[in-house]
Amino acid sequence: MPETETLAVVRLKPGQEDRLRAGHLWLFSNEVARVEGAAPPGCLAKVATAGGESLGLGFYHPHSLIALRMLAPGVEPVDAAFFRRRLEAALAYRTRVCPGETSYRLCFGESDALPGLVVDRYEDVLVLQVYSAGMELRLPAIGEALEALLSPRGIFLKNDHRLRQLEGLPGECRLLSGSVPERVQISEGGLRFWASVGAGQKTGHYFDQRENRAYLRPFFPGRTVLDLFCYTGAFAVNAAKFGAKAVLGIDSSAAAVALARENAALNGAGAAAEFDEADAEAVLASFAEGRQPFRPDMILLDPPSFVPSKKHLPKALRAYAKLNAAALKALPPGGLLATSTCSHHVGREDFVGMLRCAQAKARKPARLLALRGQACDHPILLAMPETEYLHFALLEVV
Ligand code: SAH
């Protein structure tokens, strides 16, 4: 019997339908009046207003704060053909907006109408991250659809994210199909990078900064660049290849620093770029104390998220401001600071406000040369502010 014939019905409390009608894809548990029928974690369910009007189909989870993730406005089978149609549309979009690229985020969950599913393409290898029980249960169909669409060498599940616990899903990294090497060489903007898909951070490479790396290229010539939080050197290698006089990359992860060195060598930039395993804040403090022989006139700051949840936002903004102030202090007049945050809890206004506060704190008035976001393979679903998470600014010390 097709799965859609015996669906449970999730009935909303009165007046709770507006956000879904506007295009948001999540229904929270406190907005549900009752569930009619058997509804185990990850099952398909119909959604209906208090008045009985149908709003469509979604994945339901009885124990998650996100009780339901919308999939479709009508009722349709959620099978390999369904996933193939959605992934085909996602691929067509990337082919259009990432010309010349063969590695990118192929599917950005909710923004590609596949809530809880991330697919990153590393040439002929696919790396998946699954955040919802509904998607987890349908991995065979998703795998089948991806095979039909791209015939990848292998599909790897990088399912170690803490958010999975919220849906009762185990943390695990394993092969879904085919074979996947420990690391994959990809191309980005004409440069080559090794990405460690099994042991690396995220799925191995930060595709979300691709356009910001390319944007900075005209600013690199003649600069002495300090790339703090450099990970595997994607920004640093761009700097060295596009005219920087000297580049120093800093990261606290020994594995990341080792790969950054290899990435510099891979692009023939080994002489211009050096990398050190160190704490970024300690490095900035050593500037304040005048202990640094390296004198940057351009600093790149791309720290991990400081905001584990909404309630940590004020504290996190103070920490970001402190870090940015320390970087601005280390720059001479005319110096450039390219700085980012990567938490959806930080809104664009919060980000700009934090930078205003940092330049005041550092007594380094600055011009805002650019305000940018995540690359276009991470599209923002306007109705879902949660899908916007990366802010990037270029500041110039006046
Ligand atoms: N700019 C990188 C991505 C940075 S991700 C790119 O474009 O690829 C954030 C990085 O910060 C991670 O590599 C992590 O290892 C590093 N990190 C976290 N805490 C740190 C600290 N205190 N000092 C230096 N690096 C740190």
GROMACS .gro file of C-alpha atoms and ligand atoms in nm:
model
  424
    1MET     CA    1   0.000   0.000   0.000
    2PRO     CA    2   0.148   0.344  -0.087
    3GLU     CA    3   0.269   0.532   0.219
    4THR     CA    4   0.041   0.828   0.149
    5GLU     CA    5  -0.284   0.626   0.188
    6THR     CA    6  -0.273   0.587   0.566
    7LEU     CA    7  -0.126   0.919   0.669
    8ALA     CA    8  -0.167   1.067   1.012
    9VAL     CA    9  -0.313   1.418   1.027
   10VAL     CA   10  -0.136   1.691   1.225
   11ARG     CA   11  -0.396   1.945   1.326
   12LEU     CA   12  -0.283   2.298   1.407
   13LYS     CA   13  -0.405   2.512   1.694
   14PRO     CA   14  -0.629   2.797   1.577
   15GLY     CA   15  -0.440   3.080   1.404
   16GLN     CA   16  -0.109   2.892   1.373
   17GLU     CA   17  -0.111   2.859   0.995
   18ASP     CA   18   0.015   3.204   0.891
   19ARG     CA   19   0.386   3.126   0.901
   20LEU     CA   20   0.343   2.808   0.695
   21ARG     CA   21   0.120   2.991   0.448
   22ALA     CA   22   0.393   3.254   0.407
   23GLY     CA   23   0.641   2.984   0.305
   24HIS     CA   24   0.815   2.889   0.629
   25LEU     CA   25   0.864   2.513   0.638
   26TRP     CA   26   0.864   2.437   1.011
   27LEU     CA   27   0.578   2.379   1.249
   28PHE     CA   28   0.677   2.384   1.616
   29SER     CA   29   0.542   2.136   1.870
   30ASN     CA   30   0.355   2.404   2.069
   31GLU     CA   31   0.157   2.494   1.756
   32VAL     CA   32   0.009   2.145   1.719
   33ALA     CA   33  -0.340   2.085   1.865
   34ARG     CA   34  -0.343   1.707   1.812
   35VAL     CA   35  -0.226   1.428   1.587
   36GLU     CA   36  -0.483   1.186   1.445
   37GLY     CA   37  -0.352   0.839   1.359
   38ALA     CA   38  -0.024   0.658   1.422
   39ALA     CA   39   0.269   0.898   1.382
   40PRO     CA   40   0.614   0.754   1.461
   41PRO     CA   41   0.932   0.970   1.424
   42GLY     CA   42   0.997   1.063   1.061
   43CYS     CA   43   0.660   0.955   0.925
   44LEU     CA   44   0.478   1.142   0.652
   45ALA     CA   45   0.177   1.335   0.778
   46LYS     CA   46  -0.088   1.563   0.638
   47VAL     CA   47  -0.116   1.909   0.791
   48ALA     CA   48  -0.452   2.071   0.850
   49THR     CA   49  -0.565   2.398   1.005
   50ALA     CA   50  -0.797   2.403   1.306
   51GLY     CA   51  -1.079   2.463   1.057
   52GLY     CA   52  -0.990   2.148   0.862
   53GLU     CA   53  -0.824   2.309   0.560
   54SER     CA   54  -0.533   2.105   0.421
   55LEU     CA   55  -0.194   2.277   0.408
   56GLY     CA   56   0.000   1.987   0.258
   57LEU     CA   57   0.242   1.713   0.349
   58GLY     CA   58   0.541   1.698   0.581
   59PHE     CA   59   0.773   1.488   0.794
   60TYR     CA   60   0.645   1.458   1.150
   61HIS     CA   61   0.843   1.394   1.468
   62PRO     CA   62   0.656   1.344   1.798
   63HIS     CA   63   0.954   1.436   2.021
   64SER     CA   64   1.123   1.716   1.828
   65LEU     CA   65   1.071   2.087   1.891
   66ILE     CA   66   1.035   2.112   1.513
   67ALA     CA   67   0.729   1.888   1.503
   68LEU     CA   68   0.681   1.901   1.129
   69ARG     CA   69   0.886   1.996   0.822
   70MET     CA   70   0.677   2.079   0.518
   71LEU     CA   71   0.750   1.888   0.198
   72ALA     CA   72   0.472   1.967  -0.046
   73PRO     CA   73   0.150   2.169  -0.070
   74GLY     CA   74  -0.043   1.860  -0.182
   75VAL     CA   75  -0.026   1.489  -0.107
   76GLU     CA   76   0.218   1.295  -0.326
   77PRO     CA   77   0.442   0.989  -0.288
   78VAL     CA   78   0.779   1.072  -0.133
   79ASP     CA   79   0.989   0.819  -0.323
   80ALA     CA   80   1.303   0.809  -0.538
   81ALA     CA   81   1.121   0.990  -0.820
   82PHE     CA   82   1.019   1.270  -0.579
   83PHE     CA   83   1.378   1.315  -0.459
   84ARG     CA   84   1.507   1.297  -0.814
   85ARG     CA   85   1.278   1.584  -0.925
   86ARG     CA   86   1.384   1.806  -0.635
   87LEU     CA   87   1.754   1.723  -0.667
   88GLU     CA   88   1.737   1.778  -1.043
   89ALA     CA   89   1.603   2.129  -0.981
   90ALA     CA   90   1.878   2.188  -0.722
   91LEU     CA   91   2.143   2.073  -0.970
   92ALA     CA   92   2.002   2.286  -1.253
   93TYR     CA   93   2.022   2.593  -1.028
   94ARG     CA   94   2.389   2.526  -0.935
   95THR     CA   95   2.479   2.462  -1.298
   96ARG     CA   96   2.338   2.806  -1.380
   97VAL     CA   97   2.479   3.007  -1.088
   98CYS     CA   98   2.816   2.833  -1.035
   99PRO     CA   99   2.953   2.837  -1.391
  100GLY     CA  100   3.281   2.649  -1.424
  101GLU     CA  101   3.251   2.495  -1.077
  102THR     CA  102   3.235   2.118  -1.032
  103SER     CA  103   3.220   2.119  -0.652
  104TYR     CA  104   2.957   2.304  -0.450
  105ARG     CA  105   2.665   2.265  -0.214
  106LEU     CA  106   2.422   2.078  -0.436
  107CYS     CA  107   2.135   2.082  -0.187
  108PHE     CA  108   2.088   2.330   0.098
  109GLY     CA  109   1.804   2.164   0.287
  110GLU     CA  110   1.497   2.382   0.334
  111SER     CA  111   1.616   2.630   0.066
  112ASP     CA  112   1.599   2.347  -0.189
  113ALA     CA  113   1.264   2.218  -0.062
  114LEU     CA  114   1.435   1.917   0.101
  115PRO     CA  115   1.415   2.001   0.472
  116GLY     CA  116   1.695   1.851   0.678
  117LEU     CA  117   1.907   1.733   0.383
  118VAL     CA  118   2.243   1.879   0.284
  119VAL     CA  119   2.431   1.742  -0.016
  120ASP     CA  120   2.780   1.868  -0.097
  121ARG     CA  121   2.936   1.774  -0.428
  122TYR     CA  122   3.312   1.715  -0.431
  123GLU     CA  123   3.369   1.645  -0.801
  124ASP     CA  124   3.244   1.284  -0.836
  125VAL     CA  125   3.197   1.227  -0.460
  126LEU     CA  126   2.884   1.330  -0.270
  127VAL     CA  127   2.879   1.404   0.103
  128LEU     CA  128   2.545   1.413   0.282
  129GLN     CA  129   2.434   1.558   0.614
  130VAL     CA  130   2.093   1.454   0.742
  131TYR     CA  131   1.916   1.653   1.014
  132SER     CA  132   1.565   1.505   1.020
  133ALA     CA  133   1.436   1.157   1.096
  134GLY     CA  134   1.209   1.181   0.791
  135MET     CA  135   1.510   1.220   0.561
  136GLU     CA  136   1.709   0.956   0.750
  137LEU     CA  137   1.435   0.696   0.690
  138ARG     CA  138   1.436   0.777   0.319
  139LEU     CA  139   1.812   0.754   0.262
  140PRO     CA  140   1.771   0.453   0.027
  141ALA     CA  141   1.540   0.657  -0.200
  142ILE     CA  142   1.768   0.963  -0.176
  143GLY     CA  143   2.070   0.747  -0.265
  144GLU     CA  144   1.883   0.599  -0.561
  145ALA     CA  145   1.789   0.946  -0.686
  146LEU     CA  146   2.146   1.074  -0.656
  147GLU     CA  147   2.281   0.767  -0.837
  148ALA     CA  148   2.037   0.821  -1.122
  149LEU     CA  149   2.120   1.192  -1.144
  150LEU     CA  150   2.499   1.198  -1.110
  151SER     CA  151   2.640   0.841  -1.102
  152PRO     CA  152   2.883   0.942  -0.824
  153ARG     CA  153   3.194   0.742  -0.739
  154GLY     CA  154   3.062   0.725  -0.386
  155ILE     CA  155   2.820   0.877  -0.136
  156PHE     CA  156   2.940   0.945   0.220
  157LEU     CA  157   2.725   1.027   0.523
  158LYS     CA  158   2.890   1.292   0.743
  159ASN     CA  159   2.636   1.264   1.020
  160ASP     CA  160   2.828   1.384   1.325
  161HIS     CA  161   2.638   1.711   1.386
  162ARG     CA  162   2.499   1.767   1.736
  163LEU     CA  163   2.164   1.888   1.594
  164ARG     CA  164   2.086   1.526   1.498
  165GLN     CA  165   2.027   1.446   1.865
  166LEU     CA  166   1.718   1.668   1.858
  167GLU     CA  167   1.555   1.412   1.625
  168GLY     CA  168   1.693   1.112   1.816
  169LEU     CA  169   1.943   1.034   1.540
  170PRO     CA  170   2.285   0.880   1.619
  171GLY     CA  171   2.610   1.056   1.534
  172GLU     CA  172   2.778   0.845   1.267
  173CYS     CA  173   2.997   0.882   0.960
  174ARG     CA  174   2.973   0.602   0.705
  175LEU     CA  175   2.956   0.513   0.342
  176LEU     CA  176   2.610   0.505   0.185
  177SER     CA  177   2.727   0.365  -0.149
  178GLY     CA  178   3.028   0.321  -0.379
  179SER     CA  179   3.370   0.418  -0.251
  180VAL     CA  180   3.502   0.746  -0.111
  181PRO     CA  181   3.871   0.826  -0.064
  182GLU     CA  182   3.988   0.976   0.265
  183ARG     CA  183   4.036   1.308   0.085
  184VAL     CA  184   3.926   1.450  -0.246
  185GLN     CA  185   4.087   1.712  -0.466
  186ILE     CA  186   3.845   1.979  -0.581
  187SER     CA  187   3.865   2.289  -0.794
  188GLU     CA  188   3.737   2.630  -0.681
  189GLY     CA  189   3.771   2.948  -0.880
  190GLY     CA  190   4.051   2.789  -1.086
  191LEU     CA  191   4.254   2.681  -0.778
  192ARG     CA  192   4.289   2.326  -0.643
  193PHE     CA  193   4.219   2.217  -0.286
  194TRP     CA  194   4.237   1.894  -0.093
  195ALA     CA  195   3.929   1.838   0.120
  196SER     CA  196   3.919   1.575   0.390
  197VAL     CA  197   3.560   1.452   0.365
  198GLY     CA  198   3.572   1.192   0.642
  199ALA     CA  199   3.784   1.361   0.909
  200GLY     CA  200   3.746   1.730   0.817
  201GLN     CA  201   3.509   1.998   0.951
  202LYS     CA  202   3.158   2.033   0.808
  203THR     CA  203   3.173   1.808   0.501
  204GLY     CA  204   3.539   1.899   0.432
  205HIS     CA  205   3.536   2.238   0.259
  206TYR     CA  206   3.364   2.571   0.333
  207PHE     CA  207   3.186   2.627   0.003
  208ASP     CA  208   2.983   2.909   0.161
  209GLN     CA  209   3.282   3.148   0.140
  210ARG     CA  210   3.366   3.074  -0.227
  211GLU     CA  211   3.233   3.403  -0.363
  212ASN     CA  212   3.389   3.607  -0.082
  213ARG     CA  213   3.731   3.453  -0.159
  214ALA     CA  214   3.689   3.553  -0.523
  215TYR     CA  215   3.562   3.898  -0.423
  216LEU     CA  216   3.881   3.967  -0.223
  217ARG     CA  217   4.119   3.887  -0.511
  218PRO     CA  218   4.158   4.249  -0.632
  219PHE     CA  219   4.243   4.359  -0.276
  220PHE     CA  220   4.536   4.118  -0.226
  221PRO     CA  221   4.815   4.266  -0.446
  222GLY     CA  222   5.101   4.403  -0.234
  223ARG     CA  223   4.934   4.313   0.098
  224THR     CA  224   5.079   4.133   0.398
  225VAL     CA  225   4.790   3.906   0.492
  226LEU     CA  226   4.712   3.740   0.824
  227ASP     CA  227   4.444   3.470   0.782
  228LEU     CA  228   4.316   3.383   1.129
  229PHE     CA  229   4.094   3.072   1.153
  230CYS     CA  230   4.239   2.967   0.816
  231TYR     CA  231   4.122   2.600   0.826
  232THR     CA  232   4.271   2.436   0.514
  233GLY     CA  233   4.392   2.765   0.369
  234ALA     CA  234   4.124   2.845   0.112
  235PHE     CA  235   4.146   3.224   0.172
  236ALA     CA  236   4.523   3.220   0.233
  237VAL     CA  237   4.597   3.037  -0.093
  238ASN     CA  238   4.381   3.287  -0.282
  239ALA     CA  239   4.577   3.571  -0.120
  240ALA     CA  240   4.913   3.417  -0.210
  241LYS     CA  241   4.806   3.342  -0.569
  242PHE     CA  242   4.654   3.685  -0.627
  243GLY     CA  243   4.941   3.912  -0.540
  244ALA     CA  244   4.987   3.920  -0.162
  245LYS     CA  245   5.347   3.990  -0.060
  246ALA     CA  246   5.334   3.751   0.235
  247VAL     CA  247   5.062   3.537   0.393
  248LEU     CA  248   5.044   3.381   0.739
  249GLY     CA  249   4.758   3.139   0.813
  250ILE     CA  250   4.669   3.048   1.172
  251ASP     CA  251   4.442   2.769   1.291
  252SER     CA  252   4.413   2.576   1.617
  253SER     CA  253   4.368   2.245   1.433
  254ALA     CA  254   4.693   2.065   1.349
  255ALA     CA  255   4.520   1.860   1.078
  256ALA     CA  256   4.380   2.175   0.915
  257VAL     CA  257   4.720   2.347   0.920
  258ALA     CA  258   4.886   2.040   0.763
  259LEU     CA  259   4.629   2.038   0.482
  260ALA     CA  260   4.663   2.417   0.437
  261ARG     CA  261   5.036   2.370   0.375
  262GLU     CA  262   4.960   2.101   0.119
  263ASN     CA  263   4.701   2.322  -0.047
  264ALA     CA  264   4.948   2.609  -0.078
  265ALA     CA  265   5.205   2.374  -0.235
  266LEU     CA  266   4.941   2.223  -0.465
  267ASN     CA  267   4.884   2.570  -0.611
  268GLY     CA  268   5.250   2.665  -0.631
  269ALA     CA  269   5.207   2.914  -0.344
  270GLY     CA  270   5.420   2.733  -0.088
  271ALA     CA  271   5.684   3.007  -0.077
  272ALA     CA  272   5.442   3.300  -0.023
  273ALA     CA  273   5.218   3.137   0.238
  274GLU     CA  274   5.312   3.003   0.580
  275PHE     CA  275   5.088   2.834   0.831
  276ASP     CA  276   5.106   2.793   1.208
  277GLU     CA  277   4.904   2.592   1.455
  278ALA     CA  278   4.808   2.850   1.718
  279ASP     CA  279   4.521   3.016   1.898
  280ALA     CA  280   4.394   3.315   1.698
  281GLU     CA  281   4.323   3.529   2.003
  282ALA     CA  282   4.667   3.459   2.146
  283VAL     CA  283   4.821   3.566   1.816
  284LEU     CA  284   4.624   3.892   1.823
  285ALA     CA  285   4.724   3.948   2.187
  286SER     CA  286   5.088   3.909   2.090
  287PHE     CA  287   5.040   4.197   1.844
  288ALA     CA  288   4.908   4.416   2.123
  289GLU     CA  289   5.219   4.334   2.325
  290GLY     CA  290   5.444   4.415   2.026
  291ARG     CA  291   5.578   4.056   2.014
  292GLN     CA  292   5.499   3.993   1.645
  293PRO     CA  293   5.758   4.036   1.371
  294PHE     CA  294   5.483   3.981   1.111
  295ARG     CA  295   5.313   4.315   1.033
  296PRO     CA  296   4.987   4.255   0.845
  297ASP     CA  297   4.802   4.528   0.657
  298MET     CA  298   4.516   4.289   0.581
  299ILE     CA  299   4.352   4.051   0.830
  300LEU     CA  300   4.098   3.780   0.751
  301LEU     CA  301   3.875   3.669   1.039
  302ASP     CA  302   3.649   3.370   0.991
  303PRO     CA  303   3.585   3.225   1.339
  304PRO     CA  304   3.358   2.932   1.416
  305SER     CA  305   3.010   3.011   1.547
  306PHE     CA  306   3.015   3.156   1.900
  307VAL     CA  307   2.635   3.116   1.934
  308PRO     CA  308   2.521   2.766   2.032
  309SER     CA  309   2.167   2.897   2.091
  310LYS     CA  310   1.966   3.219   2.079
  311LYS     CA  311   2.014   3.289   2.451
  312HIS     CA  312   2.391   3.308   2.399
  313LEU     CA  313   2.360   3.589   2.141
  314PRO     CA  314   2.445   3.894   2.359
  315LYS     CA  315   2.752   3.722   2.503
  316ALA     CA  316   2.858   3.600   2.159
  317LEU     CA  317   2.825   3.949   2.007
  318ARG     CA  318   3.051   4.084   2.281
  319ALA     CA  319   3.308   3.812   2.203
  320TYR     CA  320   3.290   3.885   1.827
  321ALA     CA  321   3.332   4.259   1.898
  322LYS     CA  322   3.637   4.191   2.115
  323LEU     CA  323   3.797   3.974   1.847
  324ASN     CA  324   3.727   4.227   1.571
  325ALA     CA  325   3.853   4.514   1.786
  326ALA     CA  326   4.180   4.326   1.847
  327ALA     CA  327   4.219   4.270   1.473
  328LEU     CA  328   4.146   4.636   1.390
  329LYS     CA  329   4.400   4.745   1.652
  330ALA     CA  330   4.668   4.539   1.477
  331LEU     CA  331   4.609   4.720   1.144
  332PRO     CA  332   4.775   5.041   1.019
  333PRO     CA  333   4.576   5.321   0.850
  334GLY     CA  334   4.456   5.189   0.513
  335GLY     CA  335   4.459   4.835   0.652
  336LEU     CA  336   4.181   4.595   0.553
  337LEU     CA  337   3.977   4.362   0.771
  338ALA     CA  338   3.767   4.093   0.600
  339THR     CA  339   3.548   3.953   0.874
  340SER     CA  340   3.266   3.700   0.902
  341THR     CA  341   3.014   3.541   1.136
  342CYS     CA  342   2.844   3.210   1.062
  343SER     CA  343   2.544   3.170   1.293
  344HIS     CA  344   2.183   3.214   1.188
  345HIS     CA  345   2.120   3.370   1.530
  346VAL     CA  346   2.328   3.671   1.421
  347GLY     CA  347   2.116   3.894   1.198
  348ARG     CA  348   2.267   4.137   0.951
  349GLU     CA  349   2.188   4.432   1.180
  350ASP     CA  350   2.351   4.252   1.474
  351PHE     CA  351   2.660   4.195   1.260
  352VAL     CA  352   2.695   4.556   1.148
  353GLY     CA  353   2.621   4.680   1.500
  354MET     CA  354   2.889   4.448   1.637
  355LEU     CA  355   3.144   4.587   1.387
  356ARG     CA  356   3.047   4.946   1.475
  357CYS     CA  357   3.108   4.860   1.838
  358ALA     CA  358   3.444   4.691   1.755
  359GLN     CA  359   3.583   4.991   1.568
  360ALA     CA  360   3.474   5.224   1.851
  361LYS     CA  361   3.634   4.993   2.108
  362ALA     CA  362   3.957   4.980   1.906
  363ARG     CA  363   3.947   5.355   1.832
  364LYS     CA  364   3.999   5.265   1.469
  365PRO     CA  365   3.730   5.436   1.263
  366ALA     CA  366   3.669   5.226   0.954
  367ARG     CA  367   3.486   5.239   0.624
  368LEU     CA  368   3.251   4.955   0.536
  369LEU     CA  369   3.359   4.866   0.181
  370ALA     CA  370   3.132   4.565   0.138
  371LEU     CA  371   2.863   4.371   0.314
  372ARG     CA  372   2.807   4.027   0.171
  373GLY     CA  373   2.670   3.686   0.261
  374GLN     CA  374   2.683   3.317   0.182
  375ALA     CA  375   2.759   3.198  -0.172
  376CYS     CA  376   2.464   3.145  -0.406
  377ASP     CA  377   2.478   2.766  -0.375
  378HIS     CA  378   2.343   2.835  -0.022
  379PRO     CA  379   2.028   3.026  -0.124
  380ILE     CA  380   1.826   3.200   0.144
  381LEU     CA  381   1.459   3.110   0.171
  382LEU     CA  382   1.311   3.452   0.242
  383ALA     CA  383   1.032   3.313   0.460
  384MET     CA  384   1.289   3.126   0.673
  385PRO     CA  385   1.545   3.358   0.838
  386GLU     CA  386   1.708   3.038   0.970
  387THR     CA  387   1.849   2.975   0.621
  388GLU     CA  388   2.059   3.294   0.629
  389TYR     CA  389   2.366   3.245   0.844
  390LEU     CA  390   2.682   3.386   0.690
  391HIS     CA  391   2.771   3.756   0.709
  392PHE     CA  392   3.089   3.894   0.559
  393ALA     CA  393   3.222   4.250   0.568
  394LEU     CA  394   3.527   4.422   0.428
  395LEU     CA  395   3.640   4.713   0.645
  396GLU     CA  396   3.912   4.967   0.572
  397VAL     CA  397   4.082   5.148   0.858
  398VAL     CA  398   4.071   5.519   0.779
  399SAH     N1  399   3.822   3.036   0.669
  399SAH     C1  400   3.807   2.892   0.656
  399SAH     C2  401   3.700   2.835   0.746
  399SAH     C3  402   3.719   2.863   0.892
  399SAH     S1  403   3.624   2.761   0.996
  399SAH     C4  404   3.779   2.858   0.510
  399SAH     O1  405   3.741   2.948   0.436
  399SAH     O2  406   3.795   2.742   0.474
  399SAH     C5  407   3.681   2.804   1.152
  399SAH     C6  408   3.819   2.752   1.185
  399SAH     O3  409   3.857   2.806   1.311
  399SAH     C7  410   3.834   2.601   1.201
  399SAH     O4  411   3.930   2.555   1.111
  399SAH     C8  412   3.882   2.580   1.345
  399SAH     O5  413   3.980   2.477   1.356
  399SAH     C9  414   3.943   2.713   1.376
  399SAH     N2  415   3.948   2.754   1.517
  399SAH    C10  416   3.853   2.739   1.612
  399SAH     N3  417   3.893   2.800   1.727
  399SAH    C11  418   4.015   2.856   1.701
  399SAH    C12  419   4.105   2.936   1.777
  399SAH     N4  420   4.077   2.970   1.902
  399SAH     N5  421   4.217   2.979   1.717
  399SAH    C13  422   4.246   2.946   1.589
  399SAH     N6  423   4.163   2.872   1.513
  399SAH    C14  424   4.049   2.827   1.568
   0.00000   0.00000   0.00000
